[in-house]
């Protein structure tokens, strides 16, 4: 149904009460629409939004699908990457998604998608900050930037190249010495570090608390 044909008495159902579902409900309610959120669990933010790291990492956001991703995907499918678990290997939806993912791994698709992701990230960060003020929530999101440490030279180079391509000037690339000068507490492990990034526009907060407080506000 288009917005034009919707009336105030229509009920929109959002499935999933993680941060994405609750913020979707918030945006719909702001437009004067009736919203109900349904979740399989007992309350909001009980899955990924419960224990995610709460980092709003805008400065170096980049599309996961990219030239290096097919090799990572093969490792994941073969069970060689402990951080990724692939289930339901016989589900055709997984294979359709896989083909689409691979089609987006070319350098040009990666550049295009990262550009979009960067814009979306900045927009979402600003929206979350504005929502916090509008709902008069305790200032949970801390906007003091983020310092990211790298131990792997190749990974660091990939991020630096991506920032040079897509950045908005808010990310400072720090070689090892500059990193230690900025954060002397790291000097004890300087031998293991290759560099770092300081992203002035990144924020951090408790995603679960934010989601729960937004739910309480909407109720
Ligand atoms: C360990 C970890 C760390 C992370 N750290 C970060 C981070 O620092 N920054 C960041 O941006 N992202 C991070 N993420 C990604 C994180 O997943 C997202 O940031 C965000 O929390 C996802 O929110 P969501 O609402 O999409 O999903 P979820 O919070 O998982 O919510 C989905 C909801 O849908 C419900 N649901 C699912 N299926 C059904 C169904 N059929 N019927 C009814 N309800 C259903 C679930 O119960 C759940 O409540 C991290 C993820 C993990 C796992």
Coordinates of N, CA and C and ligand atoms in Angstrom, one line a residue:
X1 N 0.9 -1.2 0.0 CA 0.0 0.0 0.0 C 0.9 1.2 0.0
X2 N 0.6 2.2 -0.8 CA 1.4 3.4 -0.8 C 1.0 4.3 0.3
X3 N 1.9 5.3 0.7 CA 1.6 6.2 1.7 C 0.2 6.9 1.5
X4 N 0.0 7.2 0.2 CA -1.1 8.0 -0.2 C -2.5 7.3 0.1
X5 N -2.4 6.0 0.1 CA -3.7 5.2 0.3 C -3.8 4.7 1.7
X6 N -2.8 5.0 2.6 CA -2.8 4.5 3.9 C -3.6 5.5 4.8
X7 N -4.3 4.9 5.8 CA -5.1 5.8 6.7 C -4.5 5.6 8.1
X8 N -4.8 6.5 9.0 CA -4.3 6.4 10.3 C -4.7 5.2 11.1
X9 N -5.8 4.5 10.6 CA -6.3 3.4 11.3 C -5.7 2.1 10.8
X10 N -4.9 2.1 9.7 CA -4.2 0.9 9.3 C -3.1 0.5 10.3
X11 N -3.0 -0.8 10.5 CA -2.0 -1.2 11.5 C -0.8 -1.9 10.7
X12 N 0.4 -1.3 10.9 CA 1.6 -1.9 10.3 C 2.3 -2.8 11.2
X13 N 2.6 -4.0 10.8 CA 3.2 -5.0 11.7 C 4.7 -5.0 11.3
X14 N 5.5 -4.8 12.3 CA 7.0 -5.0 12.1 C 7.4 -6.3 12.8
X15 N 8.1 -7.2 12.0 CA 8.5 -8.4 12.7 C 10.0 -8.3 13.1
X16 N 10.2 -8.5 14.4 CA 11.6 -8.4 14.9 C 11.8 -7.2 15.7
X17 N 12.0 -7.3 17.0 CA 12.2 -6.2 17.9 C 13.7 -6.0 18.3
X18 N 14.5 -6.1 17.3 CA 15.9 -5.7 17.4 C 16.0 -4.2 17.2
X19 N 17.2 -3.7 17.1 CA 17.3 -2.2 16.9 C 16.7 -1.8 15.6
X20 N 16.9 -2.6 14.6 CA 16.3 -2.3 13.2 C 14.8 -2.2 13.3
X21 N 14.2 -3.2 13.9 CA 12.7 -3.3 13.9 C 12.1 -2.1 14.8
X22 N 12.8 -1.9 15.9 CA 12.3 -0.9 16.8 C 12.5 0.5 16.2
X23 N 13.6 0.8 15.5 CA 13.8 2.1 14.9 C 12.9 2.2 13.7
X24 N 12.5 1.1 13.0 CA 11.6 1.2 11.9 C 10.2 1.6 12.5
X25 N 9.8 1.0 13.6 CA 8.6 1.3 14.3 C 8.6 2.8 14.7
X26 N 9.7 3.3 15.2 CA 9.8 4.7 15.6 C 9.6 5.6 14.4
X27 N 10.2 5.3 13.3 CA 10.1 6.1 12.1 C 8.7 6.1 11.6
X28 N 8.0 5.0 11.6 CA 6.6 4.9 11.2 C 5.7 5.6 12.1
X29 N 5.9 5.5 13.4 CA 5.1 6.2 14.4 C 5.2 7.7 14.3
X30 N 6.4 8.1 13.9 CA 6.7 9.6 13.8 C 5.8 10.1 12.6
X31 N 5.6 9.2 11.6 CA 4.7 9.6 10.5 C 3.2 9.5 10.8
X32 N 2.9 9.2 12.0 CA 1.5 9.2 12.4 C 0.8 7.8 12.2
X33 N 1.6 6.8 11.9 CA 1.0 5.5 11.5 C 1.0 4.6 12.8
X34 N 0.0 3.7 12.8 CA -0.1 2.7 13.9 C 0.8 1.6 13.6
X35 N 1.6 1.2 14.6 CA 2.6 0.2 14.4 C 2.5 -0.8 15.6
X36 N 2.7 -2.1 15.2 CA 2.8 -3.1 16.3 C 4.1 -3.9 15.9
X37 N 4.9 -4.2 16.9 CA 6.1 -5.0 16.7 C 5.9 -6.4 17.3
X38 N 6.2 -7.4 16.5 CA 6.1 -8.8 17.0 C 7.5 -9.4 17.1
X39 N 7.7 -10.1 18.1 CA 9.0 -10.8 18.2 C 8.8 -12.2 18.8
X40 N 9.6 -13.1 18.3 CA 9.5 -14.5 18.8 C 10.0 -14.6 20.2
X41 N 10.8 -13.7 20.7 CA 11.4 -13.8 22.0 C 10.6 -12.9 23.0
X42 N 11.0 -12.9 24.3 CA 10.2 -12.3 25.3 C 10.2 -10.8 25.4
X43 N 11.2 -10.2 24.7 CA 11.3 -8.7 24.8 C 12.1 -8.2 23.7
X44 N 12.3 -6.8 23.7 CA 13.1 -6.3 22.6 C 14.6 -6.5 22.9
X45 N 15.4 -6.5 21.8 CA 16.8 -6.6 21.8 C 17.3 -7.9 22.5
X46 N 16.8 -9.0 22.2 CA 17.3 -10.3 22.8 C 18.2 -11.1 21.9
X47 N 18.3 -10.6 20.6 CA 19.2 -11.4 19.7 C 20.5 -10.5 19.5
X48 N 20.8 -10.2 18.2 CA 22.1 -9.5 17.9 C 22.2 -8.2 18.7
X49 N 21.0 -7.5 18.8 CA 21.1 -6.2 19.4 C 21.3 -6.2 20.9
X50 N 21.3 -7.4 21.5 CA 21.5 -7.6 22.9 C 23.0 -7.4 23.3
X51 N 23.9 -8.0 22.5 CA 25.3 -8.0 22.9 C 26.2 -7.6 21.8
X52 N 25.7 -6.8 20.8 CA 26.6 -6.3 19.8 C 27.6 -5.3 20.5
X53 N 28.6 -4.9 19.8 CA 29.6 -4.1 20.4 C 29.2 -2.6 20.5
X54 N 28.1 -2.3 19.9 CA 27.5 -0.9 20.1 C 28.3 0.1 19.3
X55 N 29.2 -0.3 18.4 CA 30.0 0.7 17.7 C 29.2 1.2 16.4
X56 N 29.1 2.5 16.3 CA 28.5 3.1 15.1 C 29.7 3.5 14.3
X57 N 30.2 2.6 13.5 CA 31.5 2.8 12.8 C 31.2 3.3 11.4
X58 N 31.2 4.6 11.3 CA 30.8 5.2 10.0 C 32.0 5.4 9.1
X59 N 33.1 5.9 9.8 CA 34.3 6.4 9.0 C 34.8 5.3 8.0
X60 N 34.9 4.1 8.4 CA 35.5 3.1 7.5 C 34.6 2.0 7.2
X61 N 33.3 2.3 7.2 CA 32.3 1.3 6.7 C 32.6 1.0 5.3
X62 N 32.6 -0.3 5.0 CA 32.8 -0.7 3.6 C 32.0 -2.0 3.3
X63 N 31.6 -2.1 2.1 CA 30.7 -3.3 1.7 C 31.5 -4.5 1.9
X64 N 30.8 -5.5 2.5 CA 31.5 -6.8 2.7 C 31.8 -7.5 1.4
X65 N 30.9 -7.5 0.5 CA 31.2 -8.1 -0.8 C 32.3 -7.2 -1.5
X66 N 33.4 -7.9 -1.9 CA 34.5 -7.1 -2.5 C 35.4 -8.2 -3.1
X67 N 36.5 -7.7 -3.7 CA 37.4 -8.6 -4.4 C 38.0 -9.7 -3.5
X68 N 38.2 -9.4 -2.2 CA 38.8 -10.4 -1.3 C 37.7 -11.4 -0.7
X69 N 36.4 -11.1 -0.9 CA 35.4 -11.8 -0.2 C 35.2 -13.2 -0.7
X70 N 35.3 -13.5 -2.0 CA 35.0 -14.9 -2.4 C 35.9 -15.9 -1.7
X71 N 37.2 -15.6 -1.5 CA 38.1 -16.5 -0.8 C 37.7 -16.7 0.7
X72 N 37.2 -15.5 1.3 CA 36.7 -15.6 2.7 C 35.5 -16.5 2.8
X73 N 34.7 -16.4 1.7 CA 33.4 -17.1 1.7 C 33.7 -18.6 1.6
X74 N 34.6 -19.0 0.7 CA 35.0 -20.4 0.6 C 35.5 -20.9 1.9
X75 N 36.3 -20.2 2.6 CA 36.8 -20.6 3.9 C 35.7 -20.8 4.9
X76 N 34.7 -19.9 4.8 CA 33.6 -20.0 5.8 C 32.8 -21.2 5.5
X77 N 32.5 -21.5 4.2 CA 31.7 -22.6 3.8 C 32.4 -23.9 4.1
X78 N 33.8 -23.9 4.1 CA 34.6 -25.1 4.4 C 34.7 -25.2 5.9
X79 N 34.2 -24.3 6.7 CA 34.3 -24.4 8.1 C 35.6 -24.0 8.7
X80 N 36.5 -23.2 7.9 CA 37.8 -22.9 8.3 C 37.9 -21.5 9.0
X81 N 36.7 -20.8 9.0 CA 36.7 -19.5 9.7 C 35.8 -19.6 10.9
X82 N 36.4 -19.6 12.2 CA 35.6 -19.8 13.4 C 34.6 -18.8 13.6
X83 N 34.7 -17.6 13.0 CA 33.8 -16.5 13.3 C 32.5 -16.6 12.4
X84 N 32.5 -17.5 11.4 CA 31.3 -17.6 10.5 C 30.8 -19.0 10.5
X85 N 29.5 -19.2 10.7 CA 28.9 -20.5 10.6 C 27.9 -20.5 9.6
X86 N 28.0 -21.4 8.6 CA 27.0 -21.4 7.5 C 26.1 -22.6 7.7
X87 N 24.8 -22.4 7.8 CA 23.9 -23.5 8.0 C 22.9 -23.6 6.8
X88 N 22.1 -24.5 6.8 CA 21.0 -24.7 5.8 C 21.6 -24.6 4.4
X89 N 22.7 -25.5 4.2 CA 23.4 -25.5 2.9 C 22.5 -25.9 1.7
X90 N 21.4 -26.6 2.0 CA 20.5 -27.1 0.9 C 19.4 -26.0 0.6
X91 N 19.4 -24.9 1.3 CA 18.3 -24.0 1.1 C 18.6 -23.1 -0.2
X92 N 17.7 -23.2 -1.2 CA 18.0 -22.5 -2.5 C 18.2 -21.0 -2.3
X93 N 17.5 -20.4 -1.2 CA 17.6 -19.0 -0.9 C 19.1 -18.6 -0.6
X94 N 19.8 -19.5 0.1 CA 21.2 -19.2 0.4 C 22.0 -19.2 -0.9
X95 N 21.7 -20.0 -1.8 CA 22.5 -20.1 -3.1 C 22.2 -18.9 -4.0
X96 N 20.9 -18.5 -4.0 CA 20.5 -17.3 -4.7 C 21.2 -16.1 -4.2
X97 N 21.3 -16.0 -2.8 CA 22.0 -14.9 -2.1 C 23.5 -14.9 -2.5
X98 N 24.0 -16.2 -2.5 CA 25.4 -16.4 -2.8 C 25.8 -15.8 -4.2
X99 N 24.9 -16.1 -5.1 CA 25.2 -15.7 -6.5 C 25.2 -14.1 -6.6
X100 N 24.2 -13.6 -5.9 CA 24.1 -12.1 -5.9 C 25.3 -11.5 -5.2
X101 N 25.7 -12.1 -4.1 CA 26.9 -11.7 -3.4 C 28.1 -11.7 -4.3
X102 N 28.3 -12.8 -5.0 CA 29.5 -12.9 -5.9 C 29.4 -11.8 -7.0
X103 N 28.2 -11.6 -7.5 CA 28.1 -10.6 -8.6 C 28.5 -9.2 -8.1
X104 N 28.5 -9.0 -6.8 CA 28.8 -7.7 -6.2 C 30.2 -7.6 -5.7
X105 N 31.0 -8.6 -6.0 CA 32.4 -8.7 -5.6 C 33.4 -8.0 -6.5
X106 N 32.9 -7.5 -7.7 CA 33.9 -6.9 -8.6 C 34.3 -5.5 -8.0
X107 N 35.5 -5.0 -8.4 CA 36.0 -3.8 -7.8 C 35.0 -2.6 -8.0
X108 N 34.3 -2.6 -9.2 CA 33.4 -1.5 -9.5 C 32.2 -1.6 -8.6
X109 N 31.6 -2.8 -8.4 CA 30.4 -3.0 -7.6 C 30.8 -2.7 -6.1
X110 N 32.0 -3.1 -5.7 CA 32.4 -2.8 -4.3 C 32.5 -1.3 -4.1
X111 N 33.0 -0.6 -5.1 CA 33.2 0.9 -4.9 C 31.8 1.5 -4.8
X112 N 30.9 1.0 -5.7 CA 29.5 1.6 -5.8 C 28.8 1.3 -4.5
X113 N 28.9 0.1 -4.0 CA 28.1 -0.3 -2.8 C 28.7 0.4 -1.5
X114 N 30.1 0.5 -1.5 CA 30.7 1.2 -0.4 C 30.3 2.6 -0.3
X115 N 30.2 3.3 -1.5 CA 29.7 4.7 -1.5 C 28.3 4.8 -0.9
X116 N 27.4 3.9 -1.3 CA 26.0 3.9 -0.8 C 26.0 3.6 0.7
X117 N 26.9 2.6 1.1 CA 26.9 2.3 2.5 C 27.4 3.4 3.4
X118 N 28.4 4.1 2.9 CA 28.9 5.3 3.6 C 27.8 6.3 3.8
X119 N 27.1 6.6 2.8 CA 26.0 7.6 2.9 C 25.0 7.2 3.8
X120 N 24.6 5.9 3.7 CA 23.6 5.3 4.6 C 24.0 5.4 6.1
X121 N 25.3 5.1 6.3 CA 25.9 5.0 7.7 C 25.8 6.4 8.3
X122 N 26.2 7.4 7.5 CA 26.2 8.8 8.1 C 24.8 9.2 8.4
X123 N 23.9 8.9 7.4 CA 22.5 9.3 7.6 C 21.9 8.6 8.9
X124 N 22.2 7.3 9.1 CA 21.7 6.5 10.2 C 22.3 7.0 11.5
X125 N 23.6 7.3 11.5 CA 24.2 7.9 12.7 C 23.5 9.2 13.1
X126 N 23.3 10.0 12.2 CA 22.6 11.3 12.5 C 21.2 11.1 13.0
X127 N 20.5 10.1 12.4 CA 19.1 9.8 12.7 C 19.1 9.3 14.2
X128 N 20.0 8.4 14.5 CA 20.0 7.8 15.9 C 20.2 8.9 16.9
X129 N 21.2 9.8 16.6 CA 21.5 10.9 17.5 C 20.3 11.8 17.7
X130 N 19.6 12.1 16.6 CA 18.5 13.0 16.7 C 17.3 12.4 17.4
X131 N 17.2 11.0 17.2 CA 16.1 10.3 17.9 C 16.3 10.3 19.4
X132 N 17.6 10.2 19.8 CA 17.9 10.2 21.2 C 17.5 11.5 21.9
X133 N 17.8 12.6 21.2 CA 17.4 13.9 21.7 C 15.9 14.1 21.7
X134 N 15.3 13.7 20.6 CA 13.8 13.9 20.4 C 13.0 13.1 21.5
X135 N 13.5 11.9 21.8 CA 12.8 11.1 22.8 C 13.2 11.5 24.2
X136 N 14.2 12.4 24.3 CA 14.7 12.9 25.6 C 15.2 11.7 26.4
X137 N 15.9 10.8 25.7 CA 16.6 9.6 26.4 C 17.9 10.1 27.1
X138 N 18.3 9.4 28.1 CA 19.6 9.7 28.7 C 20.6 9.6 27.6
X139 N 21.6 10.5 27.6 CA 22.6 10.5 26.5 C 23.5 9.3 26.5
X140 N 23.0 8.2 25.9 CA 23.8 6.9 26.0 C 24.8 6.8 24.9
X141 N 24.5 7.4 23.7 CA 25.5 7.3 22.6 C 26.6 8.3 22.8
X142 N 27.8 7.9 22.8 CA 28.9 8.8 23.1 C 29.6 9.1 21.7
X143 N 29.7 10.4 21.4 CA 30.2 10.8 20.1 C 31.6 11.3 20.2
X144 N 32.5 10.4 20.6 CA 33.9 10.9 20.8 C 34.9 10.3 19.8
X145 N 34.3 9.6 18.8 CA 35.2 9.0 17.8 C 35.6 7.6 18.2
X146 N 36.3 7.0 17.3 CA 36.7 5.6 17.6 C 38.1 5.4 17.1
X147 N 39.0 4.7 17.9 CA 40.3 4.4 17.5 C 40.4 2.9 17.2
X148 N 40.8 2.5 16.0 CA 40.8 1.1 15.5 C 42.3 0.7 15.3
X149 N 42.6 -0.5 15.9 CA 44.0 -1.0 15.9 C 44.1 -2.1 14.8
X150 N 45.2 -2.1 14.1 CA 45.4 -3.2 13.1 C 46.7 -3.9 13.4
X151 N 46.6 -5.2 13.3 CA 47.8 -6.1 13.5 C 48.3 -6.7 12.2
X152 N 47.4 -6.6 11.2 CA 47.6 -7.3 9.9 C 47.9 -6.2 8.8
X153 N 49.1 -6.2 8.2 CA 49.4 -5.2 7.3 C 48.5 -5.1 6.1
X154 N 48.2 -6.3 5.5 CA 47.3 -6.4 4.3 C 46.0 -5.8 4.6
X155 N 45.4 -6.2 5.8 CA 44.1 -5.7 6.2 C 44.1 -4.1 6.4
X156 N 45.2 -3.7 7.0 CA 45.3 -2.2 7.2 C 45.4 -1.5 5.9
X157 N 46.1 -2.0 4.9 CA 46.3 -1.4 3.6 C 44.9 -1.4 2.9
X158 N 44.1 -2.4 3.0 CA 42.8 -2.5 2.4 C 41.9 -1.4 2.9
X159 N 41.9 -1.2 4.2 CA 41.1 -0.2 4.9 C 41.6 1.2 4.4
X160 N 42.9 1.4 4.4 CA 43.4 2.7 4.1 C 43.0 3.1 2.6
X161 N 43.1 2.1 1.7 CA 42.7 2.3 0.3 C 41.3 2.7 0.2
X162 N 40.4 2.0 1.0 CA 39.0 2.2 1.0 C 38.7 3.6 1.5
X163 N 39.4 4.1 2.5 CA 39.2 5.4 3.1 C 39.6 6.5 2.1
X164 N 40.7 6.2 1.4 CA 41.2 7.2 0.4 C 40.1 7.3 -0.7
X165 N 39.5 6.2 -1.1 CA 38.5 6.2 -2.2 C 37.2 6.8 -1.7
X166 N 36.7 6.5 -0.5 CA 35.3 6.8 -0.1 C 35.2 7.8 1.1
X167 N 36.3 8.0 1.8 CA 36.2 8.8 3.0 C 35.7 10.2 2.8
X168 N 35.3 10.8 3.9 CA 34.8 12.2 3.9 C 35.8 13.1 4.6
X169 N 37.0 12.6 4.8 CA 38.1 13.4 5.5 C 38.1 13.3 7.0
X170 N 37.1 12.5 7.5 CA 37.0 12.4 9.0 C 37.9 11.3 9.6
X171 N 38.5 10.5 8.8 CA 39.3 9.4 9.3 C 40.8 9.8 9.2
X172 N 41.5 9.7 10.3 CA 43.0 9.9 10.3 C 43.7 8.6 10.3
X173 N 44.6 8.4 9.3 CA 45.3 7.2 9.2 C 46.6 7.4 10.0
X174 N 46.9 6.4 10.9 CA 48.0 6.6 11.8 C 49.0 5.4 11.6
X175 N 50.2 5.8 11.3 CA 51.3 4.7 11.3 C 51.5 4.3 12.7
X176 N 52.4 3.3 12.9 CA 52.5 2.8 14.3 C 53.0 3.9 15.2
X177 N 54.0 4.7 14.8 CA 54.5 5.7 15.8 C 53.5 6.7 16.1
X178 N 52.7 7.1 15.1 CA 51.6 8.1 15.3 C 50.6 7.6 16.2
X179 N 50.3 6.3 16.1 CA 49.3 5.6 16.9 C 49.7 5.6 18.4
X180 N 51.0 5.3 18.6 CA 51.5 5.2 20.0 C 51.5 6.6 20.6
X181 N 51.9 7.6 19.7 CA 51.9 9.0 20.2 C 50.5 9.4 20.6
X182 N 49.5 9.0 19.9 CA 48.1 9.4 20.2 C 47.7 8.6 21.5
X183 N 48.1 7.3 21.6 CA 47.6 6.5 22.7 C 48.8 5.8 23.4
X184 N 49.5 6.5 24.2 CA 50.8 5.9 24.8 C 50.5 4.6 25.5
X185 N 49.3 4.4 26.0 CA 49.0 3.2 26.7 C 49.2 1.9 25.8
X186 N 49.3 2.1 24.5 CA 49.5 1.0 23.6 C 51.0 0.6 23.4
X187 N 51.9 1.4 24.1 CA 53.3 1.2 23.8 C 53.8 -0.2 24.1
X188 N 53.2 -0.8 25.1 CA 53.6 -2.2 25.5 C 53.4 -3.2 24.4
X189 N 52.5 -2.9 23.5 CA 52.2 -3.9 22.5 C 52.5 -3.4 21.1
X190 N 53.4 -2.3 21.0 CA 53.6 -1.6 19.7 C 54.2 -2.6 18.7
X191 N 55.0 -3.6 19.1 CA 55.5 -4.6 18.2 C 54.5 -5.4 17.4
X192 N 53.3 -5.5 18.0 CA 52.3 -6.3 17.3 C 51.3 -5.4 16.5
X193 N 51.5 -4.1 16.5 CA 50.6 -3.2 15.8 C 51.3 -2.7 14.5
X194 N 50.5 -2.6 13.4 CA 51.0 -2.0 12.2 C 50.5 -0.6 12.0
X195 N 49.4 -0.3 12.6 CA 48.9 1.1 12.4 C 47.5 1.2 13.0
X196 N 46.8 2.3 12.8 CA 45.5 2.5 13.3 C 44.7 3.5 12.5
X197 N 43.5 3.6 12.8 CA 42.6 4.6 12.2 C 41.9 5.3 13.4
X198 N 41.9 6.6 13.3 CA 41.0 7.4 14.2 C 39.9 8.0 13.4
X199 N 38.7 7.6 13.7 CA 37.5 8.1 13.0 C 36.8 9.0 14.0
X200 N 36.9 10.3 13.7 CA 36.3 11.3 14.6 C 34.8 11.3 14.6
X201 N 34.2 10.8 13.6 CA 32.7 10.8 13.5 C 32.0 9.6 14.0
X202 N 32.8 8.6 14.5 CA 32.2 7.4 15.0 C 31.7 7.5 16.4
X203 N 30.7 6.7 16.8 CA 30.1 6.8 18.1 C 30.0 5.4 18.7
X204 N 29.7 5.4 20.0 CA 29.5 4.1 20.6 C 28.5 4.2 21.7
X205 N 27.7 3.1 21.9 CA 26.7 3.1 23.0 C 26.2 1.7 23.2
X206 N 25.3 1.6 24.1 CA 24.7 0.3 24.5 C 23.5 0.1 23.6
X207 N 23.6 -0.8 22.7 CA 22.5 -1.0 21.7 C 21.3 -1.6 22.3
X208 N 21.5 -2.5 23.3 CA 20.3 -3.1 24.0 C 19.5 -2.0 24.8
X209 N 20.3 -1.2 25.5 CA 19.7 -0.2 26.3 C 18.9 0.8 25.4
X210 N 19.6 1.2 24.4 CA 18.9 2.2 23.4 C 17.6 1.6 22.9
X211 N 17.7 0.3 22.5 CA 16.5 -0.3 21.9 C 15.4 -0.5 22.9
X212 N 15.8 -0.8 24.1 CA 14.8 -1.0 25.2 C 14.1 0.4 25.6
X213 N 15.0 1.4 25.6 CA 14.4 2.7 26.0 C 13.5 3.3 24.9
X214 N 13.9 3.0 23.6 CA 13.1 3.4 22.5 C 11.7 2.7 22.6
X215 N 11.8 1.4 22.9 CA 10.5 0.6 23.0 C 9.6 1.2 24.1
X216 N 10.2 1.5 25.2 CA 9.4 2.1 26.4 C 8.8 3.4 25.9
X217 N 9.6 4.2 25.2 CA 9.1 5.5 24.7 C 7.9 5.3 23.8
X218 N 8.0 4.3 22.9 CA 6.9 4.0 21.9 C 5.6 3.5 22.6
X219 N 5.8 2.7 23.7 CA 4.7 2.2 24.4 C 4.0 3.3 25.2
Ligands
LIG1 C1 28.8 -10.2 18.3 C2 28.2 -9.2 17.4 C3 28.7 -7.9 17.5 C4 28.2 -6.9 16.7 N1 28.7 -5.6 16.8 C5 28.2 -4.6 16.1 C6 28.6 -3.3 16.2 O1 29.5 -2.9 17.0 N2 28.1 -2.3 15.4 C7 27.1 -2.6 14.5 O2 26.7 -1.7 13.8 N3 26.7 -3.9 14.3 C8 27.2 -4.9 15.1 N4 26.7 -6.2 15.0 C9 25.7 -6.4 14.0 C10 24.3 -6.4 14.7 O3 23.8 -7.6 14.3 C11 23.5 -5.2 14.3 O4 24.2 -4.0 14.7 C12 22.1 -5.1 15.0 O5 22.1 -5.4 16.4 C13 21.2 -6.0 14.2 O6 19.9 -5.6 14.6 P1 18.6 -6.3 14.0 O7 17.4 -5.6 14.6 O8 18.8 -6.3 12.5 O9 18.7 -7.8 14.5 P2 18.4 -8.5 15.9 O10 18.8 -7.6 17.0 O11 19.0 -9.8 15.9 O12 16.9 -8.5 15.9 C14 16.1 -9.5 15.1 C15 14.9 -9.8 16.0 O13 14.0 -10.6 15.1 C16 13.4 -11.6 15.9 N5 13.0 -12.6 15.0 C17 13.7 -13.3 14.1 N6 12.9 -14.1 13.4 C18 11.7 -13.9 13.8 C19 10.4 -14.5 13.5 N7 10.3 -15.4 12.5 N8 9.3 -14.1 14.1 C20 9.4 -13.2 15.1 N9 10.6 -12.6 15.5 C21 11.7 -13.0 14.8 C22 14.5 -12.0 16.8 O14 14.0 -12.6 18.0 C23 15.2 -10.7 17.2 O15 14.7 -10.1 18.3 C24 27.2 -7.2 15.8 C25 26.7 -8.5 15.7 C26 27.2 -9.4 16.6 C27 26.6 -10.8 16.5

